[in-house]
CSV table of C-alpha atoms and ligand atoms in Angstrom, one decimal:
chain,number,residue,atom,x,y,z
U,1,MET,CA,51.4,-69.0,-20.0
U,2,MET,CA,53.2,-65.8,-20.6
U,3,THR,CA,51.4,-62.8,-22.1
U,4,THR,CA,53.4,-62.4,-25.3
U,5,LEU,CA,52.5,-65.9,-26.7
U,6,THR,CA,49.2,-65.7,-28.6
U,7,GLY,CA,49.0,-69.2,-30.1
U,8,LEU,CA,49.8,-71.3,-33.2
U,9,LYS,CA,48.7,-71.2,-36.8
U,10,CYS,CA,48.7,-73.9,-39.4
U,11,VAL,CA,50.9,-72.8,-42.4
U,12,THR,CA,48.8,-74.8,-44.8
U,13,CYS,CA,45.1,-74.3,-43.8
U,14,GLY,CA,45.5,-71.2,-41.6
U,15,ARG,CA,43.6,-72.7,-38.7
U,16,GLY,CA,44.5,-71.0,-35.5
U,17,PHE,CA,45.1,-72.6,-32.1
U,18,GLY,CA,45.4,-71.1,-28.6
U,19,PRO,CA,48.6,-71.1,-26.5
U,20,ASP,CA,47.8,-74.5,-25.1
U,21,GLY,CA,48.5,-76.2,-28.4
U,22,PRO,CA,48.6,-78.8,-30.0
U,23,TRP,CA,52.4,-78.4,-29.8
U,24,MET,CA,52.9,-80.7,-32.8
U,25,THR,CA,51.2,-80.6,-36.3
U,26,CYS,CA,47.7,-79.5,-37.3
U,27,PRO,CA,45.2,-82.3,-36.8
U,28,ASP,CA,43.4,-81.3,-40.0
U,29,CYS,CA,46.4,-81.3,-42.3
U,30,GLY,CA,48.4,-84.1,-40.8
U,31,PRO,CA,52.1,-84.6,-40.0
U,32,ASP,CA,53.4,-83.9,-43.5
U,33,ASP,CA,51.6,-80.6,-44.3
U,34,GLY,CA,50.3,-79.3,-41.0
U,35,ILE,CA,53.3,-77.5,-39.8
U,36,LEU,CA,52.3,-75.0,-37.1
U,37,ASP,CA,53.8,-71.6,-36.7
U,38,VAL,CA,54.1,-70.0,-33.3
U,39,GLN,CA,52.7,-66.4,-33.0
U,40,TYR,CA,53.3,-63.6,-30.6
U,41,ASP,CA,51.8,-60.3,-29.6
U,42,LEU,CA,54.7,-58.1,-30.9
U,43,ASP,CA,53.3,-55.0,-29.2
U,44,ALA,CA,53.6,-56.7,-25.9
U,45,VAL,CA,57.2,-57.8,-26.8
U,46,ARG,CA,58.0,-54.2,-27.7
U,47,ALA,CA,56.7,-53.0,-24.4
U,48,ALA,CA,58.7,-55.7,-22.5
U,49,TRP,CA,61.9,-54.8,-24.3
U,50,LYS,CA,61.3,-51.1,-23.4
U,51,SER,CA,61.0,-51.8,-19.7
U,52,THR,CA,63.9,-54.2,-19.7
U,53,PRO,CA,66.2,-53.3,-22.6
U,54,LEU,CA,68.0,-56.0,-24.5
U,55,ALA,CA,71.3,-54.3,-23.7
U,56,ASP,CA,70.8,-55.1,-20.0
U,57,ARG,CA,70.2,-58.8,-20.5
U,58,PRO,CA,72.3,-61.9,-20.2
U,59,LEU,CA,74.5,-62.7,-23.2
U,60,THR,CA,72.7,-65.9,-24.2
U,61,HIS,CA,69.7,-66.6,-26.5
U,62,TRP,CA,67.4,-66.6,-23.5
U,63,ARG,CA,67.6,-62.7,-23.7
U,64,TYR,CA,64.8,-63.1,-26.2
U,65,HIS,CA,62.5,-65.1,-23.9
U,66,GLU,CA,59.4,-63.1,-24.8
U,67,LEU,CA,59.8,-64.5,-28.3
U,68,LEU,CA,60.0,-68.1,-27.1
U,69,PRO,CA,57.0,-70.3,-26.3
U,70,LEU,CA,58.0,-71.0,-22.7
U,71,GLU,CA,56.7,-69.9,-19.3
U,72,SER,CA,59.1,-67.6,-17.5
U,73,SER,CA,59.8,-70.4,-14.9
U,74,ALA,CA,60.9,-72.7,-17.8
U,75,ILE,CA,63.7,-70.3,-19.0
U,76,ARG,CA,67.1,-71.8,-18.4
U,77,ASP,CA,69.6,-68.9,-18.2
U,78,ASP,CA,72.1,-71.4,-16.8
U,79,TRP,CA,72.3,-73.1,-20.2
U,80,THR,CA,74.6,-70.7,-22.0
U,81,VAL,CA,73.4,-71.1,-25.5
U,82,GLY,CA,73.7,-68.5,-28.2
U,83,TRP,CA,75.1,-65.0,-28.4
U,84,THR,CA,77.9,-66.6,-30.5
U,85,PRO,CA,80.6,-64.3,-31.7
U,86,VAL,CA,80.5,-62.5,-35.0
U,87,ILE,CA,84.0,-62.3,-36.5
U,88,ASP,CA,84.9,-59.6,-38.9
U,89,ALA,CA,87.1,-61.6,-41.3
U,90,SER,CA,88.5,-58.5,-43.0
U,91,ARG,CA,91.5,-60.2,-44.6
U,92,LEU,CA,89.3,-62.9,-46.1
U,93,ALA,CA,86.9,-60.2,-47.3
U,94,LYS,CA,89.8,-58.5,-49.1
U,95,GLU,CA,90.9,-61.8,-50.7
U,96,MET,CA,87.4,-62.5,-51.9
U,97,GLY,CA,86.9,-58.9,-53.1
U,98,LEU,CA,84.1,-58.2,-50.7
U,99,LYS,CA,83.3,-55.0,-48.8
U,100,GLN,CA,82.7,-57.0,-45.6
U,101,LEU,CA,82.6,-60.6,-44.6
U,102,LEU,CA,81.3,-61.6,-41.1
U,103,LEU,CA,81.5,-65.2,-39.8
U,104,LYS,CA,79.0,-66.1,-37.0
U,105,ASP,CA,80.7,-68.9,-35.2
U,106,GLU,CA,78.0,-71.3,-34.0
U,107,GLY,CA,80.6,-73.9,-33.1
U,108,ARG,CA,81.0,-72.0,-29.8
U,109,ASN,CA,77.6,-73.3,-28.6
U,110,PRO,CA,77.7,-75.8,-25.7
U,111,THR,CA,77.7,-79.0,-27.8
U,112,ALA,CA,79.4,-77.1,-30.7
U,113,SER,CA,76.7,-76.5,-33.2
U,114,PHE,CA,73.7,-74.3,-34.1
U,115,LYS,CA,71.4,-77.1,-33.1
U,116,ASP,CA,71.9,-76.2,-29.4
U,117,ARG,CA,69.5,-73.3,-30.0
U,118,ALA,CA,66.7,-75.7,-30.9
U,119,SER,CA,67.5,-78.5,-28.4
U,120,SER,CA,67.8,-76.2,-25.4
U,121,VAL,CA,64.4,-74.7,-26.0
U,122,GLY,CA,63.0,-78.2,-26.7
U,123,VAL,CA,64.3,-79.7,-23.5
U,124,ALA,CA,63.1,-76.6,-21.5
U,125,HIS,CA,59.7,-77.2,-23.1
U,126,ALA,CA,59.7,-80.9,-22.3
U,127,LEU,CA,60.5,-80.0,-18.6
U,128,GLN,CA,57.7,-77.5,-18.6
U,129,LEU,CA,55.3,-80.3,-19.8
U,130,ASN,CA,56.7,-82.7,-17.2
U,131,ALA,CA,57.8,-85.2,-20.0
U,132,ASN,CA,59.7,-88.2,-18.7
U,133,THR,CA,61.8,-88.9,-21.8
U,134,ILE,CA,62.8,-87.0,-24.9
U,135,ALA,CA,63.7,-88.6,-28.3
U,136,CYS,CA,64.8,-87.8,-31.8
U,137,ALA,CA,65.9,-89.3,-35.0
U,138,SER,CA,69.0,-87.7,-36.4
U,139,THR,CA,72.4,-88.4,-37.9
U,140,GLY,CA,74.3,-85.8,-36.0
U,141,ASN,CA,74.1,-82.4,-34.4
U,142,ALA,CA,70.4,-82.4,-33.6
U,143,ALA,CA,71.0,-85.6,-31.6
U,144,THR,CA,74.2,-84.5,-29.9
U,145,SER,CA,72.7,-81.2,-28.8
U,146,LEU,CA,69.6,-83.0,-27.5
U,147,ALA,CA,71.7,-85.5,-25.6
U,148,GLY,CA,73.8,-82.7,-24.1
U,149,HIS,CA,70.8,-80.7,-22.9
U,150,ALA,CA,68.9,-83.8,-21.7
U,151,ALA,CA,72.0,-84.5,-19.7
U,152,LEU,CA,71.9,-81.0,-18.2
U,153,ALA,CA,68.3,-81.5,-17.4
U,154,GLY,CA,68.8,-85.0,-16.0
U,155,MET,CA,66.2,-86.3,-18.4
U,156,PRO,CA,66.5,-89.7,-20.2
U,157,CYS,CA,67.0,-89.4,-23.9
U,158,VAL,CA,66.6,-91.8,-26.8
U,159,ILE,CA,68.3,-91.3,-30.1
U,160,PHE,CA,67.6,-93.1,-33.3
U,161,VAL,CA,70.5,-93.1,-35.8
U,162,PRO,CA,71.2,-94.6,-39.1
U,163,HIS,CA,74.7,-96.0,-39.0
U,164,THR,CA,76.4,-93.3,-41.1
U,165,ALA,CA,77.1,-90.5,-38.5
U,166,PRO,CA,80.7,-89.3,-38.1
U,167,GLU,CA,82.4,-90.9,-35.1
U,168,PRO,CA,82.9,-87.7,-33.1
U,169,LYS,CA,79.2,-87.1,-33.1
U,170,LEU,CA,78.4,-90.7,-32.1
U,171,ALA,CA,81.0,-90.4,-29.3
U,172,GLN,CA,79.3,-87.2,-28.0
U,173,LEU,CA,75.9,-89.0,-27.9
U,174,LEU,CA,77.3,-91.9,-26.0
U,175,VAL,CA,79.3,-89.9,-23.5
U,176,PHE,CA,76.3,-87.7,-22.8
U,177,GLY,CA,74.5,-90.9,-21.7
U,178,ALA,CA,71.8,-91.1,-24.4
U,179,THR,CA,70.3,-94.4,-25.3
U,180,VAL,CA,71.5,-94.8,-28.9
U,181,ILE,CA,69.5,-97.0,-31.2
U,182,ALA,CA,71.3,-97.8,-34.4
U,183,VAL,CA,68.6,-98.7,-36.9
U,184,GLN,CA,69.5,-101.2,-39.6
U,185,GLY,CA,67.8,-99.2,-42.3
U,186,SER,CA,67.5,-95.8,-43.9
U,187,TYR,CA,67.2,-92.5,-42.1
U,188,ASP,CA,63.5,-92.4,-43.1
U,189,GLN,CA,62.9,-95.7,-41.4
U,190,ALA,CA,64.7,-94.5,-38.3
U,191,TYR,CA,62.6,-91.3,-38.4
U,192,GLN,CA,59.3,-93.4,-38.6
U,193,LEU,CA,60.3,-95.7,-35.8
U,194,CYS,CA,61.1,-92.7,-33.6
U,195,SER,CA,57.7,-91.1,-34.3
U,196,GLN,CA,55.9,-94.4,-33.5
U,197,ALA,CA,57.9,-94.9,-30.3
U,198,CYS,CA,57.1,-91.3,-29.1
U,199,GLU,CA,53.4,-92.0,-29.6
U,200,LYS,CA,53.5,-95.5,-27.9
U,201,PHE,CA,55.7,-94.5,-24.9
U,202,GLY,CA,54.6,-90.9,-24.5
U,203,TRP,CA,58.0,-89.4,-25.1
U,204,TYR,CA,58.6,-85.8,-26.1
U,205,ASN,CA,59.5,-85.7,-29.8
U,206,ARG,CA,62.3,-83.4,-30.7
U,207,ASN,CA,62.0,-83.1,-34.4
U,208,CYS,CA,62.0,-79.8,-36.2
U,209,ALA,CA,59.8,-81.0,-39.0
U,210,ILE,CA,56.8,-81.5,-36.7
U,211,ASN,CA,57.6,-79.7,-33.4
U,212,PRO,CA,57.1,-75.9,-33.7
U,213,VAL,CA,59.0,-75.2,-30.5
U,214,LEU,CA,62.3,-76.1,-32.0
U,215,VAL,CA,62.0,-73.7,-34.9
U,216,GLU,CA,61.5,-71.0,-32.2
U,217,GLY,CA,64.9,-72.0,-30.7
U,218,LYS,CA,66.6,-71.9,-34.1
U,219,LYS,CA,65.0,-68.5,-34.8
U,220,THR,CA,67.3,-66.9,-32.1
U,221,GLY,CA,70.1,-67.1,-34.7
U,222,GLY,CA,68.3,-64.6,-36.8
U,223,LEU,CA,67.4,-62.5,-33.7
U,224,GLU,CA,71.0,-62.3,-32.8
U,225,ILE,CA,72.2,-61.4,-36.3
U,226,ALA,CA,69.8,-58.5,-36.3
U,227,GLU,CA,71.0,-57.2,-32.9
U,228,GLN,CA,74.7,-57.9,-33.4
U,229,SER,CA,74.9,-56.3,-36.8
U,230,ALA,CA,74.5,-52.9,-35.2
U,231,SER,CA,78.2,-53.2,-34.3
U,232,PHE,CA,79.2,-53.9,-37.9
U,233,GLY,CA,77.6,-51.1,-39.8
U,234,GLY,CA,74.1,-52.4,-39.8
U,235,VAL,CA,72.1,-55.2,-41.4
U,236,PRO,CA,74.3,-57.2,-43.9
U,237,ASP,CA,73.2,-57.3,-47.6
U,238,TRP,CA,73.3,-61.1,-47.5
U,239,VAL,CA,73.0,-63.8,-44.9
U,240,ALA,CA,74.4,-67.2,-46.1
U,241,VAL,CA,73.1,-70.4,-44.5
U,242,SER,CA,73.7,-74.0,-45.5
U,243,VAL,CA,70.6,-76.0,-46.1
U,244,GLY,CA,69.7,-79.6,-45.4
U,245,ASP,CA,66.1,-80.1,-44.2
U,246,GLY,CA,65.6,-76.3,-44.6
U,247,CYS,CA,64.5,-75.6,-41.1
U,248,THR,CA,67.6,-73.5,-40.2
U,249,ILE,CA,67.3,-71.1,-43.0
U,250,ALA,CA,63.5,-70.7,-42.5
U,251,ALA,CA,64.0,-70.1,-38.8
U,252,VAL,CA,66.8,-67.6,-39.3
U,253,TRP,CA,64.5,-65.7,-41.6
U,254,LYS,CA,61.7,-65.8,-39.1
U,255,GLY,CA,64.0,-64.2,-36.5
U,256,LEU,CA,65.2,-61.5,-38.8
U,257,SER,CA,61.6,-60.7,-39.8
U,258,GLU,CA,60.4,-60.4,-36.3
U,259,MET,CA,63.3,-58.0,-35.5
U,260,HIS,CA,62.3,-56.0,-38.5
U,261,GLN,CA,58.7,-55.9,-37.4
U,262,LEU,CA,59.9,-54.9,-33.9
U,263,GLY,CA,61.9,-52.0,-35.4
U,264,VAL,CA,65.3,-53.3,-34.1
U,265,ILE,CA,66.5,-53.3,-37.8
U,266,ASP,CA,65.2,-51.0,-40.5
U,267,ARG,CA,65.6,-53.4,-43.4
U,268,LEU,CA,66.1,-57.1,-44.2
U,269,PRO,CA,69.0,-58.9,-45.8
U,270,ARG,CA,68.7,-61.2,-48.8
U,271,LEU,CA,69.3,-65.0,-48.1
U,272,LEU,CA,71.8,-67.1,-49.8
U,273,GLY,CA,71.0,-70.8,-49.3
U,274,VAL,CA,73.8,-73.2,-49.9
U,275,GLN,CA,73.4,-76.9,-50.7
U,276,ALA,CA,75.8,-79.7,-51.6
U,277,LYS,CA,76.2,-80.5,-55.3
U,278,GLY,CA,74.3,-83.7,-56.0
U,279,VAL,CA,72.0,-83.3,-53.0
U,280,ALA,CA,70.4,-80.0,-53.8
U,281,PRO,CA,66.6,-80.6,-53.8
U,282,ILE,CA,65.8,-77.2,-52.3
U,283,ALA,CA,67.7,-75.4,-55.1
U,284,TYR,CA,65.4,-77.3,-57.5
U,285,ALA,CA,62.3,-76.5,-55.4
U,286,LEU,CA,63.0,-72.8,-55.4
U,287,LYS,CA,63.2,-72.9,-59.2
U,288,HIS,CA,60.3,-75.3,-59.9
U,289,GLY,CA,58.0,-75.0,-56.9
U,290,SER,CA,58.1,-78.7,-56.2
U,291,MET,CA,60.5,-81.5,-55.1
U,292,PRO,CA,62.5,-83.1,-57.9
U,293,THR,CA,60.9,-86.3,-59.2
U,294,LYS,CA,64.2,-88.1,-59.3
U,295,LEU,CA,65.8,-88.7,-55.9
U,296,GLN,CA,69.0,-86.6,-55.5
U,297,ASP,CA,71.2,-88.8,-53.4
U,298,GLY,CA,74.7,-87.9,-54.4
U,299,CYS,CA,77.7,-87.9,-52.0
U,300,THR,CA,78.9,-85.0,-50.0
U,301,VAL,CA,81.6,-84.5,-47.4
U,302,ALA,CA,79.0,-82.3,-45.6
U,303,ASP,CA,77.0,-85.0,-43.7
U,304,SER,CA,74.9,-82.4,-41.9
U,305,ILE,CA,73.3,-81.2,-45.1
U,306,ASN,CA,73.2,-84.5,-46.8
U,307,VAL,CA,69.4,-84.6,-47.0
U,308,ALA,CA,67.8,-86.0,-50.1
U,309,VAL,CA,64.2,-85.6,-48.9
U,310,PRO,CA,64.0,-82.4,-46.9
U,311,ARG,CA,61.0,-82.3,-44.6
U,312,ASN,CA,60.8,-78.5,-44.4
U,313,TRP,CA,61.3,-77.6,-48.1
U,314,ARG,CA,58.1,-75.5,-48.3
U,315,LYS,CA,59.1,-73.4,-45.3
U,316,ALA,CA,62.6,-72.9,-46.7
U,317,VAL,CA,61.3,-72.0,-50.2
U,318,ASN,CA,58.8,-69.5,-48.6
U,319,ALA,CA,61.6,-67.9,-46.7
U,320,LEU,CA,63.9,-67.7,-49.7
U,321,LYS,CA,61.1,-66.2,-51.8
U,322,GLN,CA,60.3,-63.6,-49.2
U,323,ALA,CA,64.0,-62.8,-48.8
U,324,ASN,CA,64.6,-62.4,-52.6
U,325,GLY,CA,66.9,-65.3,-52.0
U,326,VAL,CA,69.1,-67.5,-54.2
U,327,VAL,CA,70.4,-71.0,-53.7
U,328,VAL,CA,73.8,-72.2,-54.9
U,329,SER,CA,75.5,-75.6,-54.6
U,330,VAL,CA,79.1,-76.4,-53.8
U,331,ASP,CA,81.3,-79.5,-54.2
U,332,ASP,CA,83.6,-81.2,-51.8
U,333,ASP,CA,86.7,-79.4,-53.0
U,334,GLN,CA,85.0,-76.0,-52.5
U,335,ILE,CA,83.9,-77.1,-49.0
U,336,LEU,CA,87.4,-78.2,-48.0
U,337,ASP,CA,88.8,-75.0,-49.4
U,338,ALA,CA,86.4,-73.0,-47.3
U,339,MET,CA,87.3,-75.0,-44.2
U,340,ARG,CA,90.9,-73.9,-44.7
U,341,ALA,CA,89.9,-70.3,-45.4
U,342,SER,CA,87.7,-69.9,-42.3
U,343,GLY,CA,90.3,-71.8,-40.2
U,344,ARG,CA,92.9,-69.3,-41.2
U,345,HIS,CA,90.7,-66.6,-39.8
U,346,GLY,CA,90.1,-68.3,-36.5
U,347,VAL,CA,86.9,-70.1,-37.2
U,348,TYR,CA,87.0,-73.9,-37.1
U,349,ALA,CA,84.1,-75.2,-39.2
U,350,GLU,CA,82.7,-78.7,-39.9
U,351,PRO,CA,82.1,-79.3,-43.7
U,352,ALA,CA,78.3,-78.3,-43.6
U,353,ALA,CA,79.3,-75.1,-41.8
U,354,ALA,CA,82.1,-74.2,-44.2
U,355,ALA,CA,79.6,-74.8,-47.1
U,356,ALA,CA,78.0,-71.5,-46.4
U,357,LEU,CA,81.3,-69.7,-46.9
U,358,ALA,CA,82.0,-71.8,-50.0
U,359,GLY,CA,78.6,-70.7,-51.3
U,360,VAL,CA,79.5,-67.1,-50.8
U,361,LYS,CA,82.5,-67.6,-53.1
U,362,VAL,CA,80.4,-69.3,-55.8
U,363,ALA,CA,77.8,-66.5,-55.5
U,364,ILE,CA,80.5,-63.9,-56.1
U,365,GLU,CA,81.9,-65.8,-59.1
U,366,ASP,CA,78.4,-66.1,-60.5
U,367,GLY,CA,77.7,-62.4,-60.1
U,368,ILE,CA,75.0,-63.0,-57.5
U,369,ILE,CA,76.9,-61.2,-54.7
U,370,SER,CA,78.8,-58.1,-55.8
U,371,GLY,CA,82.1,-56.7,-54.4
U,372,GLY,CA,80.2,-53.8,-52.7
U,373,ASP,CA,78.1,-56.1,-50.7
U,374,ARG,CA,78.4,-56.9,-47.0
U,375,VAL,CA,77.9,-60.6,-46.2
U,376,LEU,CA,77.4,-62.6,-43.0
U,377,ALA,CA,77.9,-66.4,-43.2
U,378,MET,CA,76.5,-68.6,-40.5
U,379,VAL,CA,79.2,-71.1,-39.6
U,380,THR,CA,76.8,-73.7,-38.2
U,381,GLY,CA,79.0,-76.2,-36.5
U,382,SER,CA,82.6,-76.8,-35.2
U,383,GLY,CA,85.3,-78.6,-37.1
U,384,LEU,CA,85.7,-80.9,-34.0
U,385,LYS,CA,82.5,-82.6,-35.2
U,386,ASP,CA,84.1,-84.3,-38.1
U,387,THR,CA,87.9,-84.7,-37.6
U,388,ARG,CA,88.3,-87.0,-40.6
U,389,ALA,CA,87.1,-84.2,-42.9
U,390,ALA,CA,89.2,-81.6,-41.0
U,391,ILE,CA,92.3,-83.7,-41.5
U,392,ARG,CA,91.5,-83.9,-45.2
U,393,ALA,CA,91.2,-80.1,-45.3
U,394,GLY,CA,94.2,-79.4,-43.1
U,395,GLY,CA,97.0,-81.5,-44.7
U,396,GLU,CA,100.1,-82.8,-43.1
U,397,PRO,CA,102.5,-81.4,-40.4
U,398,ILE,CA,106.2,-80.9,-41.2
U,399,LYS,CA,108.1,-84.0,-40.0
U,400,ILE,CA,111.8,-83.4,-39.1
U,401,GLU,CA,114.6,-84.7,-37.0
U,402,PRO,CA,115.1,-82.8,-33.7
U,403,ASN,CA,117.8,-80.5,-35.0
U,404,LEU,CA,117.8,-76.7,-35.2
U,405,ASP,CA,119.5,-76.4,-38.6
U,406,THR,CA,117.0,-78.9,-40.1
U,407,LEU,CA,114.2,-76.8,-38.6
U,408,ALA,CA,115.6,-73.6,-40.0
U,409,THR,CA,115.7,-75.2,-43.5
U,410,ALA,CA,112.2,-76.6,-43.2
U,411,LEU,CA,110.8,-73.3,-42.2
U,412,LYS,CA,112.3,-71.3,-45.1
U,413,GLY,CA,109.7,-69.4,-47.0
U,414,ARG,CA,107.0,-69.8,-44.4
U,415,GLY,CA,107.2,-66.3,-43.1
U,416,VAL,CA,107.8,-67.4,-39.5
U,417,THR,CA,111.6,-66.9,-39.3
U,418,ASP,CA,111.7,-63.3,-40.5
U,419,GLY,CA,113.6,-61.0,-38.1
U,420,ALA,CA,115.6,-63.9,-36.6
U,421,GLY,CA,119.0,-62.7,-35.5
V,501,PLP,C1,71.5,-79.2,-39.3
V,501,PLP,C2,72.6,-78.5,-39.9
V,501,PLP,C3,72.5,-77.6,-41.0
V,501,PLP,C4,71.3,-77.5,-41.8
V,501,PLP,O1,70.1,-77.3,-41.1
V,501,PLP,P1,68.7,-77.8,-41.7
V,501,PLP,O2,67.7,-77.3,-40.8
V,501,PLP,O3,68.8,-79.2,-41.9
V,501,PLP,O4,68.6,-77.1,-43.1
V,501,PLP,C5,73.6,-77.0,-41.4
V,501,PLP,N1,74.8,-77.1,-40.8
V,501,PLP,C6,75.0,-77.9,-39.7
V,501,PLP,C7,76.3,-78.0,-39.0
V,501,PLP,C8,73.9,-78.6,-39.2
V,501,PLP,O5,74.0,-79.4,-38.1
């Protein structure tokens, strides 16, 4: 094992474990409550970053390998995950009345979503443990990122899906060669079957709710925000993240907090969690300290955050509390508007990704975010992931006969023929 990893600690009972694991949940608290948190010797990390400065490292998320629970030989620099661009959307900031608006475009990851951060680290860990097969239950991006990285590793991969995933995500899974099991039942049943199969067949289980390694991968999003914000006037006042299971926002917070402890940033941002209207149990939990008693299973165009029973709500609520955070919820029209808005500034977002930006707008209207604030929105996945929603947001092309005069007429008032001789 590497020298920076000290071990794991149960977030419920506080029991500590050495670096050899268990790399799942706490045996005392069980799979629902016994989430383990990976811990590092930050002095050792600081020393390592002093001898090999971050500035001299490859532009991928592996640059933070001392903060990942992997042996050095398991690091896969050749899988170019992370270091996604931060786009200064200054025109959009002006329209929205903000001092600064940054969009971190996670759609540029290898399989086009933020989930590549987790899956790449998970597959590297599975290789380190000599696992023969890797599995997960997911409707979308977690599965496609796993299938993509399993394909890179040449490792068989089994995916359990309920039959509601958007077609482009399903297509990605099948083309990457995953064994796709469409469970005739709910997501919860698919999840249970996956867990049982992992136990029975000895597969590596890629599931953020129980596998602490994956959170460490997602954490790199927060590490990057901390490092990249130096080029944009320092730490933003707010980081906006869309919330489904709650694992992403908790992990981004862990990354930011570690960078704060390491002295890379001198303060922390506040968190804006964004949920879909009608499926917003974490908004409820932040207010009431528990899950809603009535199941929230409304509809949303944002399939990636359509999670009625989030498995990491405690972690998400803890992060939001520490970050003096707020949760807002957004409806489909607001999400489709935000897809157009980010698209017009060069960032193609799937609905759940645009939701973060839609949430920023709502937070401004509600007086939560003020005009003087600097905001970074995580755009967690590409618009290519859900082309049906993208077409809904984008509208229709201009249909004309192949004739220049007709074209000129059709183009009037669109600002593209100015200066024509
Ligand atoms: C998974 C996902 C989220 C939410 O992450 P959680 O960990 O479920 O909260 C947001 N956006 C996209 C595109 C995702 O795939």
